Tab-separated table of C-alpha atoms in Angstrom:
chain	number	residue	atom	x	y	z
A	133	MET	CA	43.775	100.188	-55.648
A	134	GLN	CA	47.481	100.315	-54.866
A	135	ARG	CA	46.868	98.338	-51.650
A	136	LYS	CA	45.355	95.457	-53.637
A	137	GLU	CA	48.352	95.400	-55.984
A	138	PHE	CA	50.672	95.496	-52.984
A	139	VAL	CA	48.915	92.540	-51.344
A	140	ALA	CA	48.885	90.582	-54.606
A	141	LEU	CA	52.611	91.208	-55.176
A	142	MET	CA	53.468	90.237	-51.603
A	143	GLU	CA	51.480	87.031	-51.947
A	144	LYS	CA	53.083	86.191	-55.295
A	145	ASN	CA	56.584	86.910	-54.007
A	146	ILE	CA	56.105	84.933	-50.807
A	147	TRP	CA	55.028	81.897	-52.841
A	148	THR	CA	57.913	82.376	-55.270
A	149	LEU	CA	60.443	82.723	-52.463
A	150	ASP	CA	58.999	79.635	-50.812
A	151	LYS	CA	59.498	77.647	-54.040
A	152	LEU	CA	63.060	78.918	-54.354
A	153	ALA	CA	63.728	78.024	-50.716
A	154	ASP	CA	62.488	74.494	-51.396
A	155	ARG	CA	65.192	74.170	-54.051
A	156	LEU	CA	67.840	75.157	-51.492
A	157	ARG	CA	66.763	72.794	-48.725
A	158	PRO	CA	67.963	69.409	-49.997
A	159	ASN	CA	71.589	70.466	-50.458
A	160	ARG	CA	71.751	72.096	-47.061
A	161	MET	CA	70.230	69.180	-45.183
A	162	GLU	CA	72.128	66.338	-46.830
A	163	SER	CA	75.396	67.715	-45.532
A	164	THR	CA	74.322	68.303	-41.921
A	165	GLY	CA	72.778	64.945	-41.069
A	166	TYR	CA	69.799	66.628	-39.398
A	167	PRO	CA	66.256	67.282	-40.626
A	168	ARG	CA	65.601	70.724	-42.089
A	169	GLN	CA	63.497	71.886	-39.155
A	170	LEU	CA	66.154	71.023	-36.579
A	171	VAL	CA	68.853	72.810	-38.559
A	172	SER	CA	66.569	75.813	-38.999
A	173	ILE	CA	65.918	75.944	-35.253
A	174	LEU	CA	69.621	75.562	-34.529
A	175	VAL	CA	70.495	78.414	-36.924
A	176	ARG	CA	67.866	80.709	-35.396
A	177	LEU	CA	69.035	79.846	-31.901
A	178	HIS	CA	72.627	80.529	-32.949
A	179	ASN	CA	71.695	83.898	-34.458
A	180	GLY	CA	69.297	84.974	-31.720
A	181	GLY	CA	71.053	83.690	-28.631
A	182	ARG	CA	69.650	81.628	-25.820
A	183	ALA	CA	65.893	81.276	-25.593
A	184	LYS	CA	63.208	79.568	-23.572
A	185	LEU	CA	61.732	76.380	-24.944
A	186	LYS	CA	58.209	77.822	-24.928
A	187	ASP	CA	59.329	80.864	-26.948
A	188	ILE	CA	61.128	78.701	-29.506
A	189	ALA	CA	58.052	76.461	-29.781
A	190	ARG	CA	55.804	79.471	-30.394
A	191	ARG	CA	58.166	80.932	-32.996
A	192	GLU	CA	58.562	77.605	-34.810
A	193	HIS	CA	54.849	76.716	-34.590
A	194	VAL	CA	55.693	73.427	-32.911
A	195	SER	CA	54.247	72.030	-29.701
A	196	ALA	CA	56.584	72.267	-26.732
A	197	PRO	CA	56.549	68.472	-26.135
A	198	ASN	CA	57.562	67.777	-29.760
A	199	LEU	CA	60.252	70.425	-29.601
A	200	CYS	CA	61.465	69.052	-26.289
A	201	ALA	CA	62.011	65.646	-27.924
A	202	ALA	CA	63.930	67.268	-30.775
A	203	PHE	CA	66.069	69.231	-28.351
A	204	ARG	CA	66.826	66.069	-26.359
A	205	LYS	CA	68.416	64.652	-29.526
A	206	LEU	CA	70.342	67.884	-30.183
A	207	GLU	CA	71.459	67.960	-26.557
A	208	ARG	CA	72.495	64.281	-26.646
A	209	ASP	CA	74.503	65.026	-29.821
A	210	GLY	CA	76.193	67.981	-28.110
A	211	MET	CA	74.590	70.618	-30.368
A	212	VAL	CA	72.672	72.519	-27.682
A	213	VAL	CA	73.031	73.178	-23.980
A	214	ARG	CA	69.981	73.164	-21.746
A	215	THR	CA	69.751	75.030	-18.455
A	216	THR	CA	66.933	75.493	-15.995
A	217	ASP	CA	65.947	79.011	-14.978
A	218	ASP	CA	67.051	79.536	-11.357
A	219	ASN	CA	64.142	81.909	-10.723
A	220	ASP	CA	61.444	79.695	-12.233
A	221	ARG	CA	62.355	76.027	-12.569
A	222	ARG	CA	59.473	75.504	-15.015
A	223	ASN	CA	61.418	77.496	-17.616
A	224	THR	CA	64.161	75.854	-19.627
A	225	TRP	CA	66.723	77.847	-21.566
A	226	TYR	CA	68.523	76.534	-24.642
A	227	CYS	CA	71.605	77.831	-26.382
A	228	VAL	CA	73.896	76.374	-29.016
A	229	SER	CA	77.092	74.658	-27.956
A	230	PRO	CA	80.346	75.266	-29.821
A	231	SER	CA	79.558	72.180	-31.960
A	232	GLY	CA	76.051	73.492	-32.594
A	233	ALA	CA	77.448	76.882	-33.590
A	234	GLU	CA	79.806	75.142	-36.018
A	235	LEU	CA	76.917	73.249	-37.588
A	236	ALA	CA	74.777	76.406	-37.759
A	237	VAL	CA	77.571	78.326	-39.505
A	238	ARG	CA	78.114	75.453	-41.944
A	239	ALA	CA	74.368	75.339	-42.712
A	240	MET	CA	74.292	79.108	-43.283
A	241	ASP	CA	77.325	78.885	-45.570
A	242	LEU	CA	75.630	76.136	-47.589
A	243	PHE	CA	72.486	78.246	-47.781
A	244	ARG	CA	74.441	81.265	-49.038
A	245	SER	CA	76.274	79.133	-51.595
A	246	GLY	CA	72.933	77.806	-52.800
A	247	ILE	CA	71.586	81.326	-53.213
A	248	GLU	CA	74.702	82.381	-55.119
A	249	ALA	CA	74.373	79.398	-57.447
A	250	MET	CA	70.645	79.952	-57.929
A	251	PHE	CA	71.123	83.564	-59.002
A	252	ALA	CA	74.458	83.127	-60.805
A	253	ASN	CA	72.922	83.724	-64.235
A	254	LEU	CA	71.466	87.134	-63.446
A	255	SER	CA	72.825	89.960	-65.519
A	256	ALA	CA	74.578	92.787	-63.684
A	257	SER	CA	71.576	95.067	-64.207
A	258	GLU	CA	69.112	92.414	-62.987
A	259	GLU	CA	71.256	91.806	-59.914
A	260	LYS	CA	71.395	95.535	-59.164
A	261	ARG	CA	67.617	95.937	-59.576
A	262	LEU	CA	66.937	92.946	-57.362
A	263	THR	CA	69.481	94.070	-54.746
A	264	ASP	CA	67.950	97.565	-54.643
A	265	ALA	CA	64.449	96.114	-54.285
A	266	LEU	CA	65.551	93.734	-51.529
A	267	ARG	CA	67.361	96.558	-49.713
A	268	THR	CA	64.159	98.630	-49.815
A	269	LEU	CA	62.078	95.670	-48.613
A	270	SER	CA	64.556	94.984	-45.814
A	271	ASP	CA	64.498	98.634	-44.688
A	272	VAL	CA	60.697	98.779	-44.663
A	273	LEU	CA	60.363	95.473	-42.803
A	274	SER	CA	62.996	96.550	-40.238
A	275	ASN	CA	61.079	99.760	-39.622
A	276	MET	CA	57.841	97.808	-39.229
A	277	GLU	CA	59.526	95.470	-36.765
A	278	SER	CA	60.888	98.420	-34.761
A	279	ASP	CA	57.498	100.101	-34.694
A	280	ASN	CA	55.818	96.926	-33.422
A	281	ALA	CA	58.470	96.056	-30.818
């Protein structure tokens, strides 16, 4: 019975977090000049380091040709740097440029500011309860990720 409650709560919270994230997106994107998906990819690339196009496409659930077109724009704008793998020329590596890193940091700062504003009216006790719950969730998910690595 507890498993069903767990699944129901996860589902409810995922939908709620998705709705809250939707409220954050417009502010973040208006100030970057790039579509949400491109900024999201740029932020993940900045945080995770260089990656192959095919791995980014799989992670983002985007076809490699569509992603390649998006990366051409980011590369043309000086946001990413593309290199070909010396060992296998079919593989292309992407990493953020200094300008791309700047944009990624700015987008993350805007995101954090949006979260702070969204939760500004929480009482101290509500904030503590939510922080404790999120810390627990983060710990459990990190352990799951480590176990499945």
